[in-house]
Structures are given as structure tokens and as C-alpha cells.
mmCIF file of C-alpha atoms in Angstrom:
data_model
loop_
_atom_site.group_PDB
_atom_site.id
_atom_site.type_symbol
_atom_site.label_atom_id
_atom_site.label_comp_id
_atom_site.label_asym_id
_atom_site.label_seq_id
_atom_site.Cartn_x
_atom_site.Cartn_y
_atom_site.Cartn_z
ATOM 1 C CA MET A 1 0.471 0.072 -0.034
ATOM 2 C CA ASN A 2 2.152 2.937 -1.277
ATOM 3 C CA ILE A 3 0.894 6.764 0.310
ATOM 4 C CA ARG A 4 -0.913 8.863 -1.770
ATOM 5 C CA TRP A 5 -0.819 12.418 0.879
ATOM 6 C CA ILE A 6 -3.924 14.173 0.497
ATOM 7 C CA ILE A 7 -3.121 16.855 2.458
ATOM 8 C CA VAL A 8 0.406 18.007 3.334
ATOM 9 C CA VAL A 9 0.195 20.060 5.721
ATOM 10 C CA SER A 10 0.351 18.956 9.914
ATOM 11 C CA LEU A 11 -1.732 19.319 12.392
ATOM 12 C CA LEU A 12 -0.833 18.713 16.218
ATOM 13 C CA ILE A 13 -2.749 17.626 18.473
ATOM 14 C CA GLU A 14 -1.113 16.716 22.095
ATOM 15 C CA GLY A 15 1.950 15.549 21.004
ATOM 16 C CA SER A 16 0.780 13.637 18.146
ATOM 17 C CA VAL A 17 1.122 14.333 13.974
ATOM 18 C CA LEU A 18 -2.032 13.803 12.436
ATOM 19 C CA LEU A 19 -1.353 13.810 8.338
ATOM 20 C CA ALA A 20 -4.131 13.214 5.604
ATOM 21 C CA ALA A 21 -3.486 10.441 4.100
ATOM 22 C CA GLU A 22 -5.641 8.346 1.229
ATOM 23 C CA GLU A 23 -6.175 5.279 3.128
ATOM 24 C CA GLY A 24 -6.662 7.199 6.056
ATOM 25 C CA LEU A 25 -5.400 9.199 8.733
ATOM 26 C CA LEU A 26 -1.475 8.566 9.461
ATOM 27 C CA VAL A 27 -0.699 9.766 13.026
ATOM 28 C CA ARG A 28 3.148 10.200 14.713
ATOM 29 C CA SER A 29 2.653 9.459 17.942
ATOM 30 C CA GLU A 30 6.182 9.163 20.473
ATOM 31 C CA GLU A 31 6.917 6.164 20.087
ATOM 32 C CA GLU A 32 5.079 4.557 16.347
ATOM 33 C CA THR A 33 3.987 6.040 13.323
ATOM 34 C CA PHE A 34 0.324 4.547 12.568
ATOM 35 C CA LEU A 35 -2.725 5.022 9.527
ATOM 36 C CA LEU A 36 -6.123 5.736 11.708
ATOM 37 C CA VAL A 37 -8.396 3.693 9.767
ATOM 38 C CA GLN A 38 -12.523 4.780 9.866
ATOM 39 C CA THR A 39 -14.268 1.824 8.378
ATOM 40 C CA PRO A 40 -17.395 2.615 6.768
ATOM 41 C CA HIS A 41 -19.675 0.266 10.133
ATOM 42 C CA THR A 42 -21.756 2.475 12.074
ATOM 43 C CA PHE A 43 -23.419 1.259 15.347
ATOM 44 C CA SER A 44 -26.546 3.192 17.680
ATOM 45 C CA HIS A 45 -24.062 2.980 20.946
ATOM 46 C CA PRO A 46 -21.866 0.422 20.714
ATOM 47 C CA TRP A 47 -20.662 -1.153 23.988
ATOM 48 C CA GLY A 48 -18.622 -4.188 23.246
ATOM 49 C CA MET A 49 -16.262 -5.823 21.398
ATOM 50 C CA ALA A 50 -14.791 -9.699 20.693
ATOM 51 C CA VAL A 51 -11.688 -10.458 18.514
ATOM 52 C CA LEU A 52 -12.762 -14.175 16.411
ATOM 53 C CA PRO A 53 -10.049 -16.506 16.069
ATOM 54 C CA ASP A 54 -9.888 -15.178 11.990
ATOM 55 C CA GLY A 55 -10.192 -11.793 12.802
ATOM 56 C CA ARG A 56 -13.854 -11.027 12.480
ATOM 57 C CA LEU A 57 -15.637 -8.933 15.445
ATOM 58 C CA LEU A 58 -18.109 -9.733 17.683
ATOM 59 C CA ILE A 59 -20.235 -6.483 18.793
ATOM 60 C CA THR A 60 -22.791 -5.525 20.593
ATOM 61 C CA GLU A 61 -25.402 -1.547 20.751
ATOM 62 C CA ARG A 62 -27.050 -1.218 23.918
ATOM 63 C CA GLU A 63 -30.040 -1.315 22.388
ATOM 64 C CA GLY A 64 -29.777 -4.589 21.776
ATOM 65 C CA ASN A 65 -28.008 -5.721 18.635
ATOM 66 C CA LEU A 66 -25.132 -8.018 18.630
ATOM 67 C CA TRP A 67 -23.297 -7.495 15.050
ATOM 68 C CA LEU A 68 -20.955 -10.062 13.245
ATOM 69 C CA VAL A 69 -18.378 -7.187 11.398
ATOM 70 C CA ASP A 70 -15.503 -7.596 9.344
ATOM 71 C CA ARG A 71 -13.498 -4.548 7.305
ATOM 72 C CA GLU A 72 -16.717 -4.962 4.655
ATOM 73 C CA GLU A 73 -19.646 -5.662 5.992
ATOM 74 C CA LYS A 74 -21.965 -6.232 9.409
ATOM 75 C CA VAL A 75 -24.285 -9.339 10.143
ATOM 76 C CA ARG A 76 -27.153 -9.061 12.821
ATOM 77 C CA ILE A 77 -27.002 -11.937 14.619
ATOM 78 C CA THR A 78 -30.616 -13.063 16.133
ATOM 79 C CA GLY A 79 -31.453 -15.002 18.998
ATOM 80 C CA THR A 80 -29.809 -12.573 21.827
ATOM 81 C CA PRO A 81 -31.322 -12.814 25.345
ATOM 82 C CA ALA A 82 -33.439 -9.808 26.644
ATOM 83 C CA VAL A 83 -31.841 -6.412 28.259
ATOM 84 C CA ARG A 84 -33.846 -3.191 29.824
ATOM 85 C CA ALA A 85 -31.697 -0.754 27.474
ATOM 86 C CA THR A 86 -32.435 1.885 30.017
ATOM 87 C CA GLY A 87 -30.001 4.966 30.632
ATOM 88 C CA GLN A 88 -26.412 3.373 31.081
ATOM 89 C CA GLY A 89 -28.567 -0.557 30.785
ATOM 90 C CA GLY A 90 -28.546 -2.746 27.078
ATOM 91 C CA LEU A 91 -26.294 -4.910 25.953
ATOM 92 C CA LEU A 92 -23.375 -4.463 27.230
ATOM 93 C CA ASP A 93 -19.783 -7.105 27.345
ATOM 94 C CA VAL A 94 -18.186 -9.714 24.744
ATOM 95 C CA GLU A 95 -16.649 -11.940 25.018
ATOM 96 C CA VAL A 96 -15.357 -15.298 23.273
ATOM 97 C CA ASP A 97 -14.640 -18.470 24.822
ATOM 98 C CA PRO A 98 -10.840 -19.383 25.019
ATOM 99 C CA ALA A 99 -11.251 -22.851 23.404
ATOM 100 C CA PHE A 100 -13.566 -21.716 20.331
ATOM 101 C CA PRO A 101 -14.196 -22.484 17.196
ATOM 102 C CA GLU A 102 -13.489 -25.964 19.338
ATOM 103 C CA GLU A 103 -16.362 -24.535 22.834
ATOM 104 C CA PRO A 104 -18.231 -22.028 20.238
ATOM 105 C CA TYR A 105 -18.875 -20.782 23.137
ATOM 106 C CA ILE A 106 -19.631 -16.282 23.478
ATOM 107 C CA TYR A 107 -20.021 -15.006 26.503
ATOM 108 C CA LEU A 108 -22.515 -11.228 27.451
ATOM 109 C CA THR A 109 -23.179 -9.412 30.001
ATOM 110 C CA PHE A 110 -25.864 -7.057 30.007
ATOM 111 C CA SER A 111 -28.947 -4.840 32.309
ATOM 112 C CA ALA A 112 -31.408 -7.976 32.790
ATOM 113 C CA PRO A 113 -35.525 -7.249 33.374
ATOM 114 C CA GLY A 114 -36.676 -7.771 36.656
ATOM 115 C CA ALA A 115 -40.585 -6.591 37.792
ATOM 116 C CA GLY A 116 -41.971 -3.391 36.938
ATOM 117 C CA ASP A 117 -39.147 -0.956 35.440
ATOM 118 C CA THR A 118 -36.134 -2.469 37.478
ATOM 119 C CA SER A 119 -32.669 -4.298 35.833
ATOM 120 C CA GLY A 120 -29.333 -5.701 37.457
ATOM 121 C CA THR A 121 -27.117 -6.929 35.345
ATOM 122 C CA ALA A 122 -26.962 -10.369 33.813
ATOM 123 C CA LEU A 123 -24.183 -13.097 32.500
ATOM 124 C CA ALA A 124 -25.409 -15.423 29.764
ATOM 125 C CA ARG A 125 -23.843 -17.732 27.421
ATOM 126 C CA ALA A 126 -24.919 -19.147 23.929
ATOM 127 C CA ARG A 127 -23.794 -20.712 20.809
ATOM 128 C CA LEU A 128 -22.448 -19.434 17.887
ATOM 129 C CA SER A 129 -23.923 -21.489 15.422
ATOM 130 C CA GLY A 130 -23.560 -18.743 12.131
ATOM 131 C CA THR A 131 -25.031 -16.143 12.528
ATOM 132 C CA SER A 132 -27.733 -16.644 15.544
ATOM 133 C CA LEU A 133 -27.453 -18.159 18.773
ATOM 134 C CA GLU A 134 -28.436 -20.920 19.899
ATOM 135 C CA ASP A 135 -28.500 -22.514 23.618
ATOM 136 C CA VAL A 136 -28.229 -19.064 25.928
ATOM 137 C CA ARG A 137 -27.900 -19.944 29.529
ATOM 138 C CA ILE A 138 -28.687 -17.397 31.796
ATOM 139 C CA LEU A 139 -25.679 -17.816 33.944
ATOM 140 C CA TRP A 140 -25.920 -15.278 36.862
ATOM 141 C CA GLU A 141 -27.453 -12.177 37.792
ATOM 142 C CA MET A 142 -28.411 -9.699 39.701
ATOM 143 C CA GLU A 143 -30.112 -11.180 42.858
ATOM 144 C CA ARG A 144 -31.505 -7.230 44.129
ATOM 145 C CA LYS A 145 -32.819 -5.361 40.911
ATOM 146 C CA THR A 146 -33.664 -1.703 41.158
ATOM 147 C CA SER A 147 -34.923 0.697 38.222
ATOM 148 C CA SER A 148 -32.053 2.848 38.411
ATOM 149 C CA GLY A 149 -30.273 2.802 35.155
ATOM 150 C CA ARG A 150 -26.867 3.975 36.677
ATOM 151 C CA HIS A 151 -23.724 1.972 36.745
ATOM 152 C CA PHE A 152 -24.294 -1.331 35.032
ATOM 153 C CA GLY A 153 -20.521 -2.027 35.524
ATOM 154 C CA SER A 154 -20.211 -5.007 32.831
ATOM 155 C CA ARG A 155 -16.581 -5.649 30.921
ATOM 156 C CA LEU A 156 -14.960 -9.467 30.636
ATOM 157 C CA ALA A 157 -12.179 -10.699 30.868
ATOM 158 C CA TRP A 158 -10.894 -14.459 31.089
ATOM 159 C CA ALA A 159 -7.169 -15.450 33.592
ATOM 160 C CA PRO A 160 -4.899 -17.672 32.879
ATOM 161 C CA ASP A 161 -6.772 -20.428 34.122
ATOM 162 C CA GLY A 162 -9.771 -20.083 32.257
ATOM 163 C CA THR A 163 -12.563 -18.341 33.957
ATOM 164 C CA LEU A 164 -14.032 -15.467 34.015
ATOM 165 C CA PHE A 165 -14.099 -12.164 35.580
ATOM 166 C CA VAL A 166 -16.844 -9.979 35.551
ATOM 167 C CA SER A 167 -17.499 -6.919 37.003
ATOM 168 C CA THR A 168 -20.340 -5.142 38.535
ATOM 169 C CA GLY A 169 -21.275 -1.317 39.680
ATOM 170 C CA GLU A 170 -23.269 -0.486 42.538
ATOM 171 C CA ARG A 171 -26.182 1.011 40.437
ATOM 172 C CA GLY A 172 -25.503 4.269 42.403
ATOM 173 C CA GLU A 173 -26.165 3.648 45.573
ATOM 174 C CA ARG A 174 -23.140 3.643 47.146
ATOM 175 C CA ASP A 175 -23.941 1.503 49.826
ATOM 176 C CA ARG A 176 -23.703 -1.431 48.685
ATOM 177 C CA ALA A 177 -20.134 -1.550 46.753
ATOM 178 C CA GLN A 178 -19.428 -3.003 50.593
ATOM 179 C CA ASP A 179 -21.564 -4.840 51.791
ATOM 180 C CA PRO A 180 -20.678 -8.402 51.394
ATOM 181 C CA SER A 181 -23.870 -9.925 50.627
ATOM 182 C CA ASP A 182 -24.532 -8.009 47.247
ATOM 183 C CA THR A 183 -23.153 -8.559 43.671
ATOM 184 C CA ALA A 184 -23.338 -5.092 42.997
ATOM 185 C CA GLY A 185 -19.972 -2.755 43.143
ATOM 186 C CA LYS A 186 -18.039 -6.202 42.590
ATOM 187 C CA ILE A 187 -15.913 -7.810 40.390
ATOM 188 C CA LEU A 188 -17.359 -10.831 39.787
ATOM 189 C CA ARG A 189 -15.659 -15.326 39.344
ATOM 190 C CA PHE A 190 -16.752 -17.753 37.678
ATOM 191 C CA ASN A 191 -16.109 -20.961 36.008
ATOM 192 C CA ARG A 192 -17.497 -21.502 32.897
ATOM 193 C CA ASP A 193 -21.117 -23.295 33.228
ATOM 194 C CA GLY A 194 -21.424 -20.364 35.906
ATOM 195 C CA SER A 195 -20.691 -22.163 38.451
ATOM 196 C CA ILE A 196 -18.118 -20.714 41.988
ATOM 197 C CA PRO A 197 -15.012 -21.407 41.295
ATOM 198 C CA SER A 198 -13.666 -22.791 44.591
ATOM 199 C CA ASP A 199 -10.952 -20.953 45.350
ATOM 200 C CA ASN A 200 -12.987 -17.726 45.336
ATOM 201 C CA PRO A 201 -11.138 -15.452 48.075
ATOM 202 C CA PHE A 202 -14.823 -15.596 50.499
ATOM 203 C CA VAL A 203 -16.547 -19.557 49.245
ATOM 204 C CA GLY A 204 -17.253 -20.438 53.288
ATOM 205 C CA ARG A 205 -18.075 -16.972 54.865
ATOM 206 C CA THR A 206 -20.587 -15.789 55.996
ATOM 207 C CA GLY A 207 -22.103 -12.808 54.960
ATOM 208 C CA PHE A 208 -20.311 -12.986 52.275
ATOM 209 C CA HIS A 209 -21.419 -14.114 48.527
ATOM 210 C CA PRO A 210 -18.622 -16.222 47.081
ATOM 211 C CA ALA A 211 -18.315 -15.164 43.731
ATOM 212 C CA ILE A 212 -16.798 -11.976 44.738
ATOM 213 C CA TYR A 213 -13.036 -11.745 43.750
ATOM 214 C CA SER A 214 -13.228 -7.798 44.823
ATOM 215 C CA LEU A 215 -15.240 -5.513 46.570
ATOM 216 C CA GLY A 216 -15.249 -1.543 46.883
ATOM 217 C CA HIS A 217 -15.697 -0.565 43.156
ATOM 218 C CA ARG A 218 -17.721 2.010 42.070
ATOM 219 C CA ASN A 219 -18.254 1.653 38.006
ATOM 220 C CA VAL A 220 -15.555 -0.719 36.882
ATOM 221 C CA GLN A 221 -15.348 -0.283 32.573
ATOM 222 C CA GLY A 222 -12.157 -2.124 31.813
ATOM 223 C CA LEU A 223 -10.772 -5.713 32.776
ATOM 224 C CA ALA A 224 -8.002 -5.971 30.866
ATOM 225 C CA VAL A 225 -4.859 -9.861 32.568
ATOM 226 C CA HIS A 226 -1.420 -8.211 31.980
ATOM 227 C CA PRO A 227 0.105 -10.280 30.172
ATOM 228 C CA GLU A 228 2.852 -11.643 31.777
ATOM 229 C CA THR A 229 2.163 -11.918 35.416
ATOM 230 C CA GLY A 230 -1.865 -13.075 34.894
ATOM 231 C CA ILE A 231 -2.755 -10.378 37.365
ATOM 232 C CA LEU A 232 -6.406 -8.865 36.528
ATOM 233 C CA TRP A 233 -6.254 -4.431 36.087
ATOM 234 C CA ALA A 234 -9.207 -2.890 36.491
ATOM 235 C CA HIS A 235 -10.233 0.669 36.028
ATOM 236 C CA GLU A 236 -13.004 2.431 37.054
ATOM 237 C CA HIS A 237 -15.276 5.601 36.660
ATOM 238 C CA GLY A 238 -15.098 7.780 39.255
ATOM 239 C CA PRO A 239 -17.257 10.663 40.464
ATOM 240 C CA PHE A 240 -15.988 13.989 40.343
ATOM 241 C CA GLY A 241 -13.109 13.318 39.140
ATOM 242 C CA GLY A 242 -11.032 10.375 41.039
ATOM 243 C CA ASP A 243 -11.407 8.065 38.313
ATOM 244 C CA GLU A 244 -9.045 4.639 38.842
ATOM 245 C CA VAL A 245 -6.551 1.894 37.262
ATOM 246 C CA ASN A 246 -6.111 -1.003 40.223
ATOM 247 C CA ILE A 247 -3.710 -3.824 40.155
ATOM 248 C CA VAL A 248 -6.970 -6.272 41.893
ATOM 249 C CA LEU A 249 -6.053 -9.487 44.251
ATOM 250 C CA PRO A 250 -8.138 -11.925 45.379
ATOM 251 C CA GLY A 251 -10.458 -10.884 48.614
ATOM 252 C CA ARG A 252 -9.166 -7.293 48.484
ATOM 253 C CA ASN A 253 -11.300 -4.509 48.793
ATOM 254 C CA TYR A 254 -10.995 -1.066 46.746
ATOM 255 C CA GLY A 255 -12.088 1.940 49.254
ATOM 256 C CA TRP A 256 -15.276 3.220 47.077
ATOM 257 C CA PRO A 257 -17.103 5.041 48.440
ATOM 258 C CA VAL A 258 -15.300 5.227 51.795
ATOM 259 C CA ILE A 259 -12.081 6.364 50.002
ATOM 260 C CA THR A 260 -11.542 7.811 47.250
ATOM 261 C CA TYR A 261 -9.660 11.326 45.786
ATOM 262 C CA GLY A 262 -13.544 12.291 43.655
ATOM 263 C CA LYS A 263 -15.619 14.925 44.931
ATOM 264 C CA GLU A 264 -19.166 14.531 45.751
ATOM 265 C CA TYR A 265 -21.302 16.631 41.804
ATOM 266 C CA GLY A 266 -22.348 19.823 42.062
ATOM 267 C CA THR A 267 -20.896 20.716 45.627
ATOM 268 C CA ARG A 268 -17.812 19.451 45.015
ATOM 269 C CA ALA A 269 -17.247 17.653 48.496
ATOM 270 C CA PRO A 270 -15.472 15.506 49.564
ATOM 271 C CA ILE A 271 -17.070 11.299 49.379
ATOM 272 C CA GLY A 272 -16.527 9.321 52.760
ATOM 273 C CA GLU A 273 -13.606 8.953 54.661
ATOM 274 C CA GLY A 274 -10.496 11.098 52.303
ATOM 275 C CA THR A 275 -8.603 9.250 50.005
ATOM 276 C CA HIS A 276 -6.184 6.039 52.763
ATOM 277 C CA LYS A 277 -7.962 3.766 55.169
ATOM 278 C CA PRO A 278 -5.702 1.160 56.833
ATOM 279 C CA GLY A 279 -7.520 -2.448 55.197
ATOM 280 C CA MET A 280 -8.277 -0.657 51.526
ATOM 281 C CA GLU A 281 -6.252 -0.182 48.224
ATOM 282 C CA GLN A 282 -4.525 2.880 46.657
ATOM 283 C CA PRO A 283 -5.026 3.267 43.112
ATOM 284 C CA VAL A 284 -1.369 2.738 40.880
ATOM 285 C CA ILE A 285 -3.458 6.181 38.614
ATOM 286 C CA TYR A 286 -5.942 8.117 39.277
ATOM 287 C CA TRP A 287 -7.172 11.703 37.414
ATOM 288 C CA SER A 288 -8.616 14.519 38.339
ATOM 289 C CA PRO A 289 -10.328 15.846 35.923
ATOM 290 C CA SER A 290 -11.798 12.843 34.940
ATOM 291 C CA ILE A 291 -11.598 11.642 31.642
ATOM 292 C CA ALA A 292 -14.348 8.574 32.326
ATOM 293 C CA PRO A 293 -12.293 5.644 31.519
ATOM 294 C CA SER A 294 -14.124 2.897 29.498
ATOM 295 C CA GLY A 295 -12.159 -0.521 27.836
ATOM 296 C CA MET A 296 -8.482 -1.908 28.184
ATOM 297 C CA LEU A 297 -5.791 -3.662 26.376
ATOM 298 C CA PHE A 298 -2.434 -4.184 27.355
ATOM 299 C CA TYR A 299 -1.298 -4.552 23.658
ATOM 300 C CA THR A 300 0.870 -7.986 23.065
ATOM 301 C CA GLY A 301 1.439 -7.987 19.340
ATOM 302 C CA ASP A 302 4.112 -7.301 17.757
ATOM 303 C CA ALA A 303 2.387 -4.098 14.102
ATOM 304 C CA PHE A 304 3.460 -1.869 16.911
ATOM 305 C CA PRO A 305 6.846 -3.410 19.129
ATOM 306 C CA ARG A 306 7.308 -0.192 20.681
ATOM 307 C CA TRP A 307 3.946 -0.268 22.681
ATOM 308 C CA LYS A 308 4.502 -4.146 23.405
ATOM 309 C CA GLY A 309 3.841 -3.986 27.356
ATOM 310 C CA ASP A 310 1.989 -0.867 26.917
ATOM 311 C CA LEU A 311 -1.310 -0.393 28.311
ATOM 312 C CA PHE A 312 -4.191 1.366 26.663
ATOM 313 C CA ILE A 313 -7.238 3.066 27.176
ATOM 314 C CA GLY A 314 -10.326 4.769 26.265
ATOM 315 C CA ALA A 315 -11.658 7.090 27.017
ATOM 316 C CA LEU A 316 -14.992 9.494 27.097
ATOM 317 C CA ALA A 317 -15.334 12.195 28.384
ATOM 318 C CA GLY A 318 -12.034 12.641 27.407
ATOM 319 C CA THR A 319 -12.558 12.182 23.591
ATOM 320 C CA HIS A 320 -8.767 10.003 23.569
ATOM 321 C CA LEU A 321 -6.554 7.519 23.866
ATOM 322 C CA ARG A 322 -4.756 6.803 26.612
ATOM 323 C CA ARG A 323 -1.110 5.264 26.304
ATOM 324 C CA LEU A 324 1.044 3.811 29.396
ATOM 325 C CA VAL A 325 3.716 3.175 29.597
ATOM 326 C CA LEU A 326 4.562 0.296 33.141
ATOM 327 C CA LYS A 327 7.529 -0.393 34.747
ATOM 328 C CA GLY A 328 6.216 -3.615 36.731
ATOM 329 C CA ASP A 329 3.420 -2.193 38.581
ATOM 330 C CA ASP A 330 4.665 2.138 38.079
ATOM 331 C CA LEU A 331 3.702 4.128 35.815
ATOM 332 C CA VAL A 332 6.206 5.843 33.503
ATOM 333 C CA HIS A 333 4.797 7.976 31.997
ATOM 334 C CA GLU A 334 1.180 8.767 29.671
ATOM 335 C CA GLU A 335 0.919 10.075 26.456
ATOM 336 C CA VAL A 336 -2.473 11.055 24.945
ATOM 337 C CA LEU A 337 -3.274 10.285 21.545
ATOM 338 C CA LEU A 338 -6.454 10.982 18.783
ATOM 339 C CA LYS A 339 -7.458 14.066 21.295
ATOM 340 C CA ASP A 340 -11.003 15.005 19.616
ATOM 341 C CA THR A 341 -10.196 13.013 16.909
ATOM 342 C CA VAL A 342 -12.864 10.390 16.768
ATOM 343 C CA GLY A 343 -14.863 10.706 19.769
ATOM 344 C CA ARG A 344 -15.330 8.509 22.964
ATOM 345 C CA VAL A 345 -13.478 5.710 23.014
ATOM 346 C CA ARG A 346 -15.760 2.977 24.592
ATOM 347 C CA ASP A 347 -13.931 -0.122 23.736
ATOM 348 C CA VAL A 348 -10.213 -1.086 22.795
ATOM 349 C CA ALA A 349 -9.509 -4.437 21.105
ATOM 350 C CA GLN A 350 -5.767 -5.679 19.610
ATOM 351 C CA ASP A 351 -7.224 -8.334 16.548
ATOM 352 C CA PRO A 352 -4.947 -11.977 15.079
ATOM 353 C CA ALA A 353 -2.453 -8.874 13.041
ATOM 354 C CA GLY A 354 -1.842 -7.322 16.273
ATOM 355 C CA ARG A 355 -4.343 -4.065 14.947
ATOM 356 C CA ILE A 356 -5.653 -1.774 17.563
ATOM 357 C CA LEU A 357 -8.971 -1.857 17.933
ATOM 358 C CA LEU A 358 -10.651 1.134 18.422
ATOM 359 C CA LEU A 359 -15.533 1.434 18.840
ATOM 360 C CA THR A 360 -16.539 4.391 19.339
ATOM 361 C CA ASP A 361 -19.436 5.722 21.714
ATOM 362 C CA HIS A 362 -22.265 8.056 19.940
ATOM 363 C CA PRO A 363 -25.266 7.363 18.192
ATOM 364 C CA ASN A 364 -23.660 6.335 14.835
ATOM 365 C CA GLY A 365 -21.246 5.538 16.080
ATOM 366 C CA ARG A 366 -17.672 4.106 14.219
ATOM 367 C CA LEU A 367 -14.574 1.140 13.978
ATOM 368 C CA TYR A 368 -11.464 2.588 13.792
ATOM 369 C CA VAL A 369 -8.708 0.534 12.814
ATOM 370 C CA LEU A 370 -5.088 1.375 14.050
ATOM 371 C CA GLU A 371 -2.507 -0.081 11.724
ATOM 372 C CA PRO A 372 0.954 0.337 9.949
ATOM 373 C CA PRO A 373 1.849 2.388 7.237
ATOM 374 C CA ALA A 374 3.611 0.747 4.179
ATOM 375 C CA ARG A 375 6.877 0.467 4.375
#
């Protein structure tokens, strides 16, 4: 592919030089140069995406649609579970079984309808057969459903041992995050069939839900397992400021709403008991003002070798892609990419060729591909 320039004038945005090219936008960042390519598809408030082994994508829309997507076309998949698509709820994340296609299952999180106008986060498994879902089974759903349209959490990530992490929000009721009997405001861990792993940290403890892996979360919308350590990392939305990235260890308490770096909306008053408390974890990093993080990826591909091992996070309010450079568990550098270029970045993924995929959350949301330019 030879680049033929349309514009020979560069634009400097947040440290990145952008040039318009026939095949896309050529971006020169601190460490890598890449083409930003917009695919032809649009989506209505897309939320999650998963990459199949052949490179095709599964993409969810909050209103309840699931799409099978390649660079040229998208096809709607039938048989998705019923959702209550109000507020922040709807059809949310999607993941593919690690043994796919031998185990042709996909996993979905969504806001499951309850009595009246209530809903709660749920996890389903289904067999993907062509363009339909079969044998749809609800593996877990939040016991206490409410009419709130807020804070469903709902990211998925596979642990190295084949168990599945599921994040939940506290549904806008802060104290639920500290209630050990309640699955709201937690990260949960399940076996692939929905059963509870026997080594979950609270199994057998009176008053604790056995699915809980960690507690004290406000609204986790990013999960990723470190490719070298196998340890789970997560990010979550703060209130007014106080977005966090955390290293998630079993049985740990991440503080919300007892400790936080965020403030109350409106009054900007402090929340809880401050920013530190014994027995509660500190974040690797927090952002104030908020960037509204969503989606999370440890980059492991070969297309961008200087980025290998870096952590990529989408920003909704920040309207950018953020690159975090780590040394062990410590943050040593941040880079803001594509500021105000693609809009609200809802999810981030990597395809089999090592390209980075971005999904933007708008009424006409887009799928973008970051790929290396022709040499």
C-alpha cells in the first residue's frame, strides 16, 4: 500500500502529528507511526467488542443488537437475550470462549429486566451458530434489581486458568459496593459454566457472596489481565474526578465509597473518609479531572513493537486513547493519542494481526483500526 498524500500540512494534537492520507490518517506519536482507518460501519451506541480467531468481530449495541463484523460488512446475529435498554443499561460486553471454535460459545453481559421497570447486571452464555445464538443460558444475574439506569459495570476478562471475571457497578447506591453479601460494586469470578470457583476468596465465609473476587468498586468499565504476571488490572469511573486504575488481587477492598480521590457532583465536597484507610487499596493512578475511562488493553502484538506491554485505555469524556507505559506495577509515562479526533472511545481491542481496534460511543458510533503504514 503506497501512501498518496491529500494534504501536506500537519496538525499537532496532544503531541501527535496527524497527516491526511488516502488510506486514512497518518499519525506520528511518540513511539510509533500508524494509520488511523475508519471502517464503513456505523453502530448505535456500541459498547463492547470481541475478536474471533479469524479476525472477525462481535460488536454489541446498547439497544440489544449483536453484530458479526468484518472490514466490508456487518450482519446482525439473532437470538440475543432480552435487555432493559434504559440509561446506561442494555446489551453491554461480549467475550469469546478461549477454546473457540472447538467450544463455540460466547459470553454476554447485559441489564436483565426484573419486575416492573427494574433491571440488574447479568451474564449469559450462548453457542454461536452462523449468525444466530443457540442454547442461550443465563449463568448469573444480580439478585437485587432496581429501577436505576446507572452503573452496571459489565466488563469481561478471561483469567489464565480459564475462569471469567465480570465487573459490576454499584447501581448508583454507594453502600452496596461495601456490602459483602451483594454482588453490586464488585468484580466477580466464575467458571465457564457459571459455577463458583472453589478458590474464590470468600467461598465458605458467612455473609459473603461466593462469586466475589474483589469489592469496593464504583463502576468498573475496563478489565485486562497482565500478559506476563497473569494478574487482573481494572479501571473504574470516579464521581467528579477520581477515575482509577487498580491492580486487582483476590479478596481486596478498593475503597468506594469510603475512600476516593473524587468529589461530589455540584458541591465538590469530599466523599467518605478521605483518600486512604488501612485495609483498603490505593490505585496505580487516578485522574482528576476525570477522563471517563472505558475499555482496556495490554498490547501484545508485533505490528507496533515499541508499544508491546503498554496499557491502552479509551476515554469517553476525554475523547482520546491513552497509552500508559509501565515499569513493573508502576506508571512511568502517559501519552494522549487522537485527542478530539475520533470522539468517545468506548472499547479497545487487538486483532490477530496486532492492529488496535477502537469502538466509539455515539448514535452513529464507529469502528476504527490503527494499523502500521506500508514500509
